[in-house]
Amino acid sequence: MGSTCEINAAMSIWRRLSLFVLASSLCSCLCRAEDSAMENIVTEKKAEESHRQDSADLLVFILLLTLTILTIWLFKHRRFRFLHETGLAMIYGLLVGVVLRYAIHVPSDMNNVTLSCNVNASPATLLVNVSGKFYEYTLKGEISGSEVNDIQDNEMLRKVTFDPEVFFNILLPPIIFHAGYSLKRRHFFRNLGSILAYAFVGTVVSCFIIGSVQTMSFVSAFSSGCSGDESENQRSEVCGLFFRLLMYGCVMLMKQIGQLGGDFFFTDCLFFGAIVSATDPVTVLAIFNELQVDADLYALLFGESVLNDAVAVVLSSSIVGYQPEGDNSHTFEAMAMLKSFGIFLGVFSGSFALGVATGVVTALVTKFTKLRDFPLLETALFFLMSWSTFLLAEACGFTGVVAVLFCGMTQAHYTFNNLSPESQDRTKQLFELLNFLAENFIFSYMGLTLFTFKNHVFNPIFIVGAFLAVFLGRAANIYPLSFLLNLGRKYKISSNFQHMMMFAGLRGAMTFALSIRDTATYARQMMFSTTLLVVFFTVWICGGGTTQMLSCQKIRVGVDTDQENFIGPDGVERRSTKQESVWFFRIWYNFDHNYLKPILTHSGPPLTATLPACCGSLARCLTSPQAYENEEQLKDSDSDLILNDSDITLAYGDITVSTDATGAHTSGTPVGGVAVNSDEALDRELAFGDHELVIRGTRLVLPMDDSEPPLPLDSRRHRHKNETMS
Amino acid sequence: MGSTCEINAAMSIWRRLSLFVLASSLCSCLCRAEDSAMENIVTEKKAEESHRQDSADLLVFILLLTLTILTIWLFKHRRFRFLHETGLAMIYGLLVGVVLRYAIHVPSDMNNVTLSCNVNASPATLLVNVSGKFYEYTLKGEISGSEVNDIQDNEMLRKVTFDPEVFFNILLPPIIFHAGYSLKRRHFFRNLGSILAYAFVGTVVSCFIIGSVQTMSFVSAFSSGCSGDESENQRSEVCGLFFRLLMYGCVMLMKQIGQLGGDFFFTDCLFFGAIVSATDPVTVLAIFNELQVDADLYALLFGESVLNDAVAVVLSSSIVGYQPEGDNSHTFEAMAMLKSFGIFLGVFSGSFALGVATGVVTALVTKFTKLRDFPLLETALFFLMSWSTFLLAEACGFTGVVAVLFCGMTQAHYTFNNLSPESQDRTKQLFELLNFLAENFIFSYMGLTLFTFKNHVFNPIFIVGAFLAVFLGRAANIYPLSFLLNLGRKYKISSNFQHMMMFAGLRGAMTFALSIRDTATYARQMMFSTTLLVVFFTVWICGGGTTQMLSCQKIRVGVDTDQENFIGPDGVERRSTKQESVWFFRIWYNFDHNYLKPILTHSGPPLTATLPACCGSLARCLTSPQAYENEEQLKDSDSDLILNDSDITLAYGDITVSTDATGAHTSGTPVGGVAVNSDEALDRELAFGDHELVIRGTRLVLPMDDSEPPLPLDSRRHRHKNETMS
């Protein structure tokens, strides 16, 4: 709920929708008696009326979401996979938007009064003396001069427009936190290098490619008369586009980088590149989950999309921050560029540090208190601490959404181990629900806004250019990077995986939220309209075609994540962390396993075993009694402790147990007789860890013999239920 | 989140608290670079600054709640029962309030500009032309002339004051819904008659008693110079109070009922009576739960407090609606009185009907779709439908809070049976969490507002009068009603139970929310301040003394609800529904069991068995396959079906099974050979139902022999964990 003050705009959106509320008219007659009794309290009545209106508006929205849920159920029930819930929400939003735009003609009620005052500043609060009575007004924002007339003409459609900060402060945080909290971390860490490459390098590349391509179409759009009648010369423009592109191409690019005054266009288009680079393949991932597509492909896509959201947010804000010094010089400046880069690094690392810090604090609090005896308190604390990350980051001027992402990951990695099984369940389900509601809200609003936003600028050249740019940008992100990564990867990213990743570059909530944030200028309005179309296209077409694409690319479906690794021990097809085990990852893993996990959680080897002898007292102080117990019990070969809840086990199996399983080897007598901390050993341990996890995880669902492979059917169905939504 | 637009006020409350945020100052230096780069965008920067401020303010509040949670844990951990979490939240709020009031001196930033304009109306939106630029302002409300100067002087403390509608539209609904949803319905229905009597008759009696007493002290407070220096003649006033009371007593009462111009005082004081009549013994009930106090006493207290909240809300709004016709005549008018009564009935029954209606719709939707295969969708639907009740009621001019209460009860009674076990868990936990957060928020704000609200009017006479009135009103509610009820009850309400109920008349969230709603006039401000003191006193003193009072009144603790009923079958100490089985309750029970439950849920006897033959096809259409299965299985004497989740079983055991258990007798071959629907039979069935429920419910926790009584220890610990918070 961030700074929830913005949600009042959310109310007014549904203001006029109320005409549809049948009940409203039916029941309000009963209250006339009450109203007439208070005829002398005009203001109060006005406020009450407005409150009633707001309630009705919000109600219609709630009913819209309810309708979406019921339809989704029908689709799921009938195994209809061509339309995801987000796509459906957009369609319902579109329908309501059409009705709003074309079917309802509310006469303008001339509510606005323009005052010309001799005030020098725009104060936050205004007291207006209306014939002896004082009314209090609060500042909403500045309005450009040209809009003033629009406002008075077009009261209704204006009210339907949201305060864009709602998305950033209320709706995105739970979505992003949920993404971090539900990351399948085993596969994520196995592919960490590739994911980081795609997320950071890839997003920046994509941003610059899209920026460059769009600069061309932007300039040509401007030069071909952006304000003229577009419908007439639309055809010729589209035809001429590719020639223009070639023509303008290098020239314009050089102009931008040179000092020829096009700087304004270029940063604007870079901004567009940044916001459109945030992928959101929620539709694709839902289908992947349902069809049990290869876990590494899933991890690559999900990890990339989660991280590139963060990168895109920070990137776009640093591009906005790129302001060459001096008001008139639109020149390229190394200093400003460096400053932007500094902002990027500072904001990103600051947000990262804050997110991790609050996660660590939560882990410590849950470790050193016995809060786990009271799941409600534990859940409440977890929720409040996670929310405070967002607020802390925003208060410090960092990016709350990014902080929340890393907080979610830290909570999943450390805090989750300290929670009671019931709280693990509760927190997971809570954020799943919040994510679901927020996501569907955003997508249905997206549909709505296509018709209700009144400053749409649909420029065919810019739109075609954008689709081309998005395509090129995604290609320039995936293929070259995959080639480079494959040089270093033991387990290559195959070409059909690359095509699938290329195809799965959907744009969603983050792109929309970034683009709606600022629609003040003509350029930004054009970007917003174009972004909407890009989102619609990718979600409906790419999202809907996922199953076809999967079968077309001959990507295996029905792969059981757990079983796949089970083959490991015989050495055949064993896909361990080796494939990505670059040196920094190994160092981090060792450090995390030997020091961080024991300090922050109840799991892992006791610190007394891992810390040097000189820190003995500190180690004893920090090690929880459970850690010693773990050590004891892990020495037994048949230890099935710790996992209590079958539901959690399967969804988060990799989190809870992999450490313990590995711990058995690291801290206890090593099974294979390998020395602790040797790199070779680490690999084997990780592989064994994965393997043992599977057996344990599944055994708790259905107690069965150790020697047999786990029942894939049952566990799959189980997991399917839990994660279909994620 | 009701009409969430009001929460923006919630933000500004914590505005100045930010000075305490250490991190803020540490980190903001990093962002200076960013800020300085945008020096030309003044408005944007201002908005960003304000957003940052809001985040910091809210953050401090979140940390306050976190601190409360940690301290609560410590108290629970150490079994320290003298201070409940709500009392603790108030203390922390008080501390912050003291710091705000006395330790921080923020120089007034003169943000307000008063404009004198020649506008005839107060429009909702205002456009201000400030030297060429247009700024948009939105109407917040009217301010009384005398406050205008205050506002400019006292910017800071004014900002700390909340929009009171936040409580009604955001914080109260989850609390009230949770109360309805978590009602222990078996004991509630057993004592339904008494609870209704206490809630309706008792609240009205209490309201009028308090109103009358307060009118006296109100008048004496006014006459003894309400605006003079109160500290000097405070002592003499207190001493003289009782004499005054006797003096004014009958005179004033007669004056009010006669036409002597005191009417204004009386309706105002009746309003005070109504808001102070809403009891909220959350502290007491938590201790009852922990100590396993008699279930009937618990049901009486909880049921009364839940229902009298609803009565008080509607009562207070109808008292406000009592406006004698003609502006000048402060006379008592039969018509206006009748109209008020009509409003009361209309609003209450309307809200009731709406709440039940949405509950029924949810039940039907969950019954006739297979939504239970997807717990997330089911939970989301449940949440949205429950929220829509509130919005629908508000949109129709009814009282959302009341509607939400009855919606919660309907959801628990019907919909809950249709939900999948996982959703039962999820919904229960979700609303438990929301209830916890909202409750602690309200109580900590209560503490804060004692020091930050700037229009406090502490009038000693009125305060002493209020305490006396509250005491008298509670006594006049409990003792006479208990006497009358005992005439009709088989199982009497013993005198120590009566004393305990008298003592447990705490005032809490609802009273506060009602009193802060309108603080425009001097009288209302006095009421608000007094209400705060009443809440503090009752929560701290009465709440803290609960354990002492329990032992003083020799009320049995450690009574196992389940075991207590187990004695039933031998006829000794069998406390069945007989004790309350008045005719309307029997009719309702039969109707509910034979028709409503089968239509709305999967449980109960199939409709084909209960409906007359002529409706055969309709019955077949409405009966779910599960109902036939139930019938089949219930014919077996050893049927332990349906209950899946041990956790749910114990908390909601009365819901799920009692019907089925009874259904076995009603629809199957009656065990005792009694005819269906006979009153005698019903009693026996209810008793048997209760009894069998116990065995079944407990058996599922720990499978054990039927012939032995259930393990009280284990089930108690189990329940304890789940319900300590409720």
GROMACS .gro file of N, CA and C in nm, chain A residues 1-4 7 27 31 43 46 51-52 55 58 62 66 73 111-115 117 119 122-123 125 127 129-130 133-134 136-138 140-143 148 158 169 370-371 376-377 381 384 387 392 394-396 426 429 432 436 725, chain B residues 1-4 7 31 43 46 51-52 55 58-59 62 66 73 111-115 117 119 122-123 125 127 129-130 133-134 136-138 140-143 148 158 169 370-371 376-377 381 384 387 392 394-396 426 429 432 436 725:
model
  342
    1MET      N    1   0.081  -0.120   0.000
    1MET     CA    2   0.000   0.000   0.000
    1MET      C    3   0.085   0.126   0.000
    2GLY      N    4   0.214   0.105  -0.009
    2GLY     CA    5   0.309   0.213  -0.026
    2GLY      C    6   0.265   0.340   0.041
    3SER      N    7   0.274   0.450  -0.026
    3SER     CA    8   0.209   0.566   0.029
    3SER      C    9   0.070   0.565  -0.031
    4THR      N   10  -0.019   0.516   0.046
    4THR     CA   11  -0.151   0.479  -0.002
    4THR      C   12  -0.233   0.598  -0.044
    7ILE      N   13  -0.431   0.613  -0.375
    7ILE     CA   14  -0.542   0.527  -0.415
    7ILE      C   15  -0.670   0.605  -0.433
   27CYS      N   16  -3.191   0.034  -0.414
   27CYS     CA   17  -3.189   0.050  -0.269
   27CYS      C   18  -3.187   0.195  -0.225
   31CYS      N   19  -3.322   0.526   0.125
   31CYS     CA   20  -3.246   0.619   0.207
   31CYS      C   21  -3.289   0.763   0.184
   43THR      N   22  -2.284   2.026   0.294
   43THR     CA   23  -2.151   1.972   0.273
   43THR      C   24  -2.145   1.825   0.311
   46LYS      N   25  -2.301   1.620   0.058
   46LYS     CA   26  -2.217   1.610  -0.061
   46LYS      C   27  -2.108   1.505  -0.041
   51HIS      N   28  -1.900   0.963  -0.123
   51HIS     CA   29  -1.855   0.836  -0.065
   51HIS      C   30  -1.936   0.721  -0.121
   52ARG      N   31  -2.067   0.743  -0.133
   52ARG     CA   32  -2.155   0.640  -0.185
   52ARG      C   33  -2.118   0.608  -0.330
   55SER      N   34  -1.800   0.409  -0.341
   55SER     CA   35  -1.825   0.270  -0.307
   55SER      C   36  -1.884   0.196  -0.425
   58LEU      N   37  -1.611   0.135  -0.690
   58LEU     CA   38  -1.519   0.030  -0.651
   58LEU      C   39  -1.588  -0.105  -0.659
   62ILE      N   40  -1.477  -0.456  -0.828
   62ILE     CA   41  -1.468  -0.584  -0.757
   62ILE      C   42  -1.548  -0.690  -0.833
   66THR      N   43  -1.433  -1.041  -0.987
   66THR     CA   44  -1.503  -1.166  -0.956
   66THR      C   45  -1.538  -1.240  -1.084
   73TRP      N   46  -1.170  -1.977  -1.386
   73TRP     CA   47  -1.197  -2.111  -1.336
   73TRP      C   48  -1.250  -2.197  -1.449
  111ASN      N   49  -1.800   2.117  -1.278
  111ASN     CA   50  -1.762   2.123  -1.137
  111ASN      C   51  -1.641   2.212  -1.112
  112ASN      N   52  -1.568   2.238  -1.219
  112ASN     CA   53  -1.443   2.308  -1.199
  112ASN      C   54  -1.461   2.459  -1.206
  113VAL      N   55  -1.394   2.524  -1.122
  113VAL     CA   56  -1.393   2.669  -1.125
  113VAL      C   57  -1.246   2.711  -1.134
  114THR      N   58  -1.217   2.793  -1.230
  114THR     CA   59  -1.080   2.839  -1.243
  114THR      C   60  -1.064   2.973  -1.172
  115LEU      N   61  -0.971   2.976  -1.083
  115LEU     CA   62  -0.944   3.099  -1.009
  115LEU      C   63  -0.814   3.159  -1.057
  117CYS      N   64  -0.543   3.385  -0.921
  117CYS     CA   65  -0.507   3.444  -0.793
  117CYS      C   66  -0.369   3.506  -0.800
  119VAL      N   67  -0.121   3.458  -0.615
  119VAL     CA   68  -0.035   3.381  -0.526
  119VAL      C   69   0.094   3.352  -0.600
  122SER      N   70   0.252   2.756  -0.517
  122SER     CA   71   0.138   2.665  -0.514
  122SER      C   72   0.142   2.590  -0.383
  123PRO      N   73   0.068   2.634  -0.283
  123PRO     CA   74   0.078   2.572  -0.151
  123PRO      C   75   0.014   2.434  -0.151
  125THR      N   76  -0.184   2.316   0.080
  125THR     CA   77  -0.322   2.326   0.126
  125THR      C   78  -0.374   2.465   0.094
  127LEU      N   79  -0.703   2.732   0.152
  127LEU     CA   80  -0.830   2.760   0.217
  127LEU      C   81  -0.906   2.859   0.131
  129ASN      N   82  -1.232   3.093   0.077
  129ASN     CA   83  -1.340   3.160   0.147
  129ASN      C   84  -1.457   3.177   0.051
  130VAL      N   85  -1.555   3.090   0.063
  130VAL     CA   86  -1.670   3.098  -0.025
  130VAL      C   87  -1.785   3.158   0.052
  133LYS      N   88  -1.785   3.099   0.425
  133LYS     CA   89  -1.746   2.968   0.474
  133LYS      C   90  -1.610   2.930   0.418
  134PHE      N   91  -1.533   2.861   0.498
  134PHE     CA   92  -1.400   2.822   0.453
  134PHE      C   93  -1.400   2.677   0.410
  136GLU      N   94  -1.145   2.365   0.261
  136GLU     CA   95  -1.005   2.327   0.252
  136GLU      C   96  -0.983   2.248   0.123
  137TYR      N   97  -0.878   2.283   0.051
  137TYR     CA   98  -0.844   2.212  -0.071
  137TYR      C   99  -0.701   2.163  -0.062
  138THR      N  100  -0.675   2.046  -0.121
  138THR     CA  101  -0.538   1.998  -0.123
  138THR      C  102  -0.487   1.993  -0.265
  140LYS      N  103  -0.334   1.870  -0.594
  140LYS     CA  104  -0.322   1.742  -0.664
  140LYS      C  105  -0.205   1.742  -0.762
  141GLY      N  106  -0.177   1.853  -0.823
  141GLY     CA  107  -0.065   1.856  -0.916
  141GLY      C  108  -0.083   1.968  -1.016
  142GLU      N  109   0.020   1.985  -1.097
  142GLU     CA  110   0.014   2.090  -1.198
  142GLU      C  111  -0.052   2.037  -1.324
  143ILE      N  112  -0.117   2.124  -1.393
  143ILE     CA  113  -0.182   2.086  -1.517
  143ILE      C  114  -0.130   2.177  -1.626
  148VAL      N  115  -0.617   2.259  -1.965
  148VAL     CA  116  -0.717   2.321  -1.880
  148VAL      C  117  -0.854   2.318  -1.946
  158ARG      N  118  -1.170   1.221  -1.776
  158ARG     CA  119  -1.055   1.258  -1.695
  158ARG      C  120  -1.061   1.188  -1.559
  169ASN      N  121   0.318   0.220  -0.598
  169ASN     CA  122   0.320   0.219  -0.453
  169ASN      C  123   0.227   0.117  -0.391
  370LYS      N  124   1.140  -1.665   2.006
  370LYS     CA  125   1.062  -1.787   1.987
  370LYS      C  126   0.926  -1.750   1.930
  371LEU      N  127   0.926  -1.656   1.837
  371LEU     CA  128   0.804  -1.608   1.775
  371LEU      C  129   0.731  -1.719   1.703
  376LEU      N  130   0.051  -1.638   1.408
  376LEU     CA  131  -0.012  -1.512   1.366
  376LEU      C  132   0.083  -1.395   1.384
  377LEU      N  133   0.148  -1.389   1.500
  377LEU     CA  134   0.245  -1.282   1.525
  377LEU      C  135   0.358  -1.289   1.423
  381LEU      N  136   0.453  -1.003   1.161
  381LEU     CA  137   0.588  -0.943   1.162
  381LEU      C  138   0.652  -0.953   1.024
  384LEU      N  139   0.487  -0.702   0.794
  384LEU     CA  140   0.523  -0.564   0.823
  384LEU      C  141   0.668  -0.535   0.786
  387TRP      N  142   0.701  -0.505   0.414
  387TRP     CA  143   0.644  -0.379   0.367
  387TRP      C  144   0.737  -0.263   0.402
  392LEU      N  145   1.107   0.207   0.343
  392LEU     CA  146   1.241   0.255   0.375
  392LEU      C  147   1.313   0.299   0.248
  394GLU      N  148   1.183   0.386  -0.038
  394GLU     CA  149   1.121   0.506  -0.096
  394GLU      C  150   1.160   0.630  -0.015
  395ALA      N  151   1.163   0.613   0.118
  395ALA     CA  152   1.196   0.726   0.202
  395ALA      C  153   1.339   0.771   0.180
  396CYS      N  154   1.425   0.677   0.144
  396CYS     CA  155   1.566   0.712   0.123
  396CYS      C  156   1.591   0.755  -0.020
  426ARG      N  157   0.130  -1.970   0.558
  426ARG     CA  158   0.052  -1.847   0.561
  426ARG      C  159   0.114  -1.738   0.477
  429GLN      N  160   0.086  -1.812   0.107
  429GLN     CA  161  -0.049  -1.796   0.055
  429GLN      C  162  -0.093  -1.651   0.054
  432GLU      N  163   0.071  -1.483  -0.236
  432GLU     CA  164   0.014  -1.539  -0.358
  432GLU      C  165  -0.119  -1.470  -0.389
  436PHE      N  166  -0.199  -1.219  -0.697
  436PHE     CA  167  -0.309  -1.251  -0.789
  436PHE      C  168  -0.402  -1.132  -0.808
  725MET      N  169  -0.080  -2.083  -1.023
  725MET     CA  170  -0.106  -1.939  -1.023
  725MET      C  171   0.019  -1.854  -1.026
  727MET      N  172  -1.079  -0.210   0.231
  727MET     CA  173  -1.024  -0.082   0.194
  727MET      C  174  -1.134   0.017   0.156
  728GLY      N  175  -1.255  -0.026   0.173
  728GLY     CA  176  -1.372   0.060   0.156
  728GLY      C  177  -1.353   0.158   0.045
  729SER      N  178  -1.387   0.281   0.068
  729SER     CA  179  -1.348   0.379  -0.030
  729SER      C  180  -1.214   0.431   0.020
  730THR      N  181  -1.114   0.376  -0.038
  730THR     CA  182  -0.979   0.387   0.014
  730THR      C  183  -0.925   0.528   0.004
  733ILE      N  184  -0.748   0.710   0.295
  733ILE     CA  185  -0.624   0.672   0.363
  733ILE      C  186  -0.515   0.775   0.342
  757CYS      N  187   2.118   1.068  -0.261
  757CYS     CA  188   2.026   1.107  -0.368
  757CYS      C  189   2.037   1.255  -0.401
  769THR      N  190   0.790   2.135  -0.937
  769THR     CA  191   0.670   2.065  -0.891
  769THR      C  192   0.697   1.917  -0.871
  772LYS      N  193   0.880   1.860  -0.564
  772LYS     CA  194   0.795   1.878  -0.447
  772LYS      C  195   0.713   1.752  -0.422
  777HIS      N  196   0.621   1.251  -0.133
  777HIS     CA  197   0.607   1.106  -0.135
  777HIS      C  198   0.709   1.041  -0.043
  778ARG      N  199   0.830   1.093  -0.047
  778ARG     CA  200   0.936   1.041   0.038
  778ARG      C  201   0.899   1.057   0.185
  781SER      N  202   0.632   0.814   0.285
  781SER     CA  203   0.688   0.681   0.304
  781SER      C  204   0.755   0.671   0.439
  784LEU      N  205   0.491   0.661   0.720
  784LEU     CA  206   0.426   0.531   0.728
  784LEU      C  207   0.522   0.427   0.783
  785LEU      N  208   0.647   0.441   0.744
  785LEU     CA  209   0.749   0.347   0.791
  785LEU      C  210   0.758   0.346   0.942
  788ILE      N  211   0.481   0.152   1.078
  788ILE     CA  212   0.502   0.008   1.061
  788ILE      C  213   0.599  -0.043   1.168
  792THR      N  214   0.555  -0.324   1.449
  792THR     CA  215   0.652  -0.432   1.465
  792THR      C  216   0.697  -0.443   1.610
  799TRP      N  217   0.485  -1.072   2.187
  799TRP     CA  218   0.542  -1.205   2.192
  799TRP      C  219   0.608  -1.228   2.327
  837ASN      N  220   0.213   2.703   0.501
  837ASN     CA  221   0.179   2.647   0.372
  837ASN      C  222   0.044   2.691   0.321
  838ASN      N  223  -0.036   2.740   0.414
  838ASN     CA  224  -0.173   2.770   0.376
  838ASN      C  225  -0.186   2.912   0.324
  839VAL      N  226  -0.263   2.925   0.225
  839VAL     CA  227  -0.295   3.056   0.173
  839VAL      C  228  -0.447   3.066   0.171
  840THR      N  229  -0.496   3.169   0.230
  840THR     CA  230  -0.640   3.185   0.230
  840THR      C  231  -0.680   3.275   0.114
  841LEU      N  232  -0.768   3.223   0.035
  841LEU     CA  233  -0.817   3.300  -0.078
  841LEU      C  234  -0.959   3.344  -0.051
  843CYS      N  235  -1.263   3.437  -0.250
  843CYS     CA  236  -1.307   3.434  -0.389
  843CYS      C  237  -1.454   3.462  -0.400
  845VAL      N  238  -1.681   3.298  -0.541
  845VAL     CA  239  -1.744   3.178  -0.592
  845VAL      C  240  -1.867   3.152  -0.506
  848SER      N  241  -1.891   2.548  -0.352
  848SER     CA  242  -1.760   2.489  -0.326
  848SER      C  243  -1.744   2.370  -0.418
  849PRO      N  244  -1.679   2.388  -0.531
  849PRO     CA  245  -1.668   2.280  -0.629
  849PRO      C  246  -1.575   2.169  -0.578
  851THR      N  247  -1.348   2.017  -0.755
  851THR     CA  248  -1.214   2.037  -0.807
  851THR      C  249  -1.193   2.185  -0.833
  853LEU      N  250  -0.925   2.474  -1.000
  853LEU     CA  251  -0.804   2.501  -1.076
  853LEU      C  252  -0.755   2.639  -1.037
  855ASN      N  253  -0.488   2.940  -1.091
  855ASN     CA  254  -0.394   2.995  -1.188
  855ASN      C  255  -0.287   3.072  -1.110
  856VAL      N  256  -0.172   3.012  -1.093
  856VAL     CA  257  -0.064   3.078  -1.020
  856VAL      C  258   0.039   3.127  -1.120
  859LYS      N  259   0.063   2.933  -1.442
  859LYS     CA  260   0.055   2.787  -1.436
  859LYS      C  261  -0.072   2.746  -1.364
  860PHE      N  262  -0.128   2.638  -1.407
  860PHE     CA  263  -0.251   2.591  -1.346
  860PHE      C  264  -0.223   2.476  -1.249
  862GLU      N  265  -0.412   2.197  -0.982
  862GLU     CA  266  -0.541   2.136  -0.953
  862GLU      C  267  -0.552   2.110  -0.803
  863TYR      N  268  -0.665   2.148  -0.745
  863TYR     CA  269  -0.688   2.124  -0.603
  863TYR      C  270  -0.816   2.045  -0.586
  864THR      N  271  -0.821   1.958  -0.488
  864THR     CA  272  -0.944   1.885  -0.461
  864THR      C  273  -0.998   1.924  -0.325
  866LYS      N  274  -1.138   1.907   0.033
  866LYS     CA  275  -1.126   1.814   0.146
  866LYS      C  276  -1.243   1.827   0.242
  867GLY      N  277  -1.293   1.945   0.256
  867GLY     CA  278  -1.407   1.960   0.346
  867GLY      C  279  -1.418   2.103   0.396
  868GLU      N  280  -1.525   2.127   0.469
  868GLU     CA  281  -1.547   2.261   0.521
  868GLU      C  282  -1.476   2.275   0.654
  869ILE      N  283  -1.432   2.394   0.682
  869ILE     CA  284  -1.367   2.422   0.810
  869ILE      C  285  -1.443   2.535   0.877
  874VAL      N  286  -0.995   2.842   1.136
  874VAL     CA  287  -0.907   2.888   1.030
  874VAL      C  288  -0.775   2.940   1.086
  884ARG      N  289  -0.220   1.952   1.320
  884ARG     CA  290  -0.336   1.930   1.236
  884ARG      C  291  -0.309   1.816   1.137
  895ASN      N  292  -1.407   0.278   0.685
  895ASN     CA  293  -1.403   0.221   0.552
  895ASN      C  294  -1.288   0.126   0.529
 1096LYS      N  295  -1.688  -2.585  -0.963
 1096LYS     CA  296  -1.585  -2.671  -0.903
 1096LYS      C  297  -1.463  -2.587  -0.869
 1097LEU      N  298  -1.489  -2.467  -0.821
 1097LEU     CA  299  -1.383  -2.374  -0.787
 1097LEU      C  300  -1.291  -2.430  -0.680
 1102LEU      N  301  -0.659  -2.093  -0.467
 1102LEU     CA  302  -0.627  -1.951  -0.479
 1102LEU      C  303  -0.746  -1.874  -0.536
 1103LEU      N  304  -0.804  -1.928  -0.643
 1103LEU     CA  305  -0.920  -1.863  -0.703
 1103LEU      C  306  -1.034  -1.855  -0.602
 1107LEU      N  307  -1.200  -1.519  -0.466
 1107LEU     CA  308  -1.343  -1.495  -0.483
 1107LEU      C  309  -1.410  -1.465  -0.350
 1110LEU      N  310  -1.314  -1.116  -0.239
 1110LEU     CA  311  -1.378  -1.010  -0.317
 1110LEU      C  312  -1.527  -1.002  -0.289
 1113TRP      N  313  -1.581  -0.840   0.045
 1113TRP     CA  314  -1.555  -0.697   0.038
 1113TRP      C  315  -1.670  -0.627  -0.033
 1118LEU      N  316  -2.134  -0.262  -0.141
 1118LEU     CA  317  -2.274  -0.260  -0.183
 1118LEU      C  318  -2.359  -0.189  -0.079
 1120GLU      N  319  -2.262   0.029   0.147
 1120GLU     CA  320  -2.230   0.171   0.151
 1120GLU      C  321  -2.290   0.244   0.031
 1121ALA      N  322  -2.283   0.178  -0.084
 1121ALA     CA  323  -2.337   0.240  -0.205
 1121ALA      C  324  -2.488   0.258  -0.195
 1122CYS      N  325  -2.552   0.167  -0.123
 1122CYS     CA  326  -2.697   0.176  -0.109
 1122CYS      C  327  -2.738   0.264   0.008
 1152ARG      N  328  -0.703  -2.089   0.447
 1152ARG     CA  329  -0.654  -1.962   0.394
 1152ARG      C  330  -0.742  -1.846   0.433
 1155GLN      N  331  -0.715  -1.767   0.802
 1155GLN     CA  332  -0.588  -1.703   0.838
 1155GLN      C  333  -0.578  -1.563   0.782
 1158GLU      N  334  -0.785  -1.338   0.992
 1158GLU     CA  335  -0.722  -1.328   1.124
 1158GLU      C  336  -0.609  -1.225   1.120
 1162PHE      N  337  -0.597  -0.864   1.306
 1162PHE     CA  338  -0.488  -0.834   1.399
 1162PHE      C  339  -0.423  -0.700   1.365
 1451MET      N  340  -0.544  -1.544   1.944
 1451MET     CA  341  -0.551  -1.408   1.889
 1451MET      C  342  -0.692  -1.357   1.866
   0.00000   0.00000   0.00000
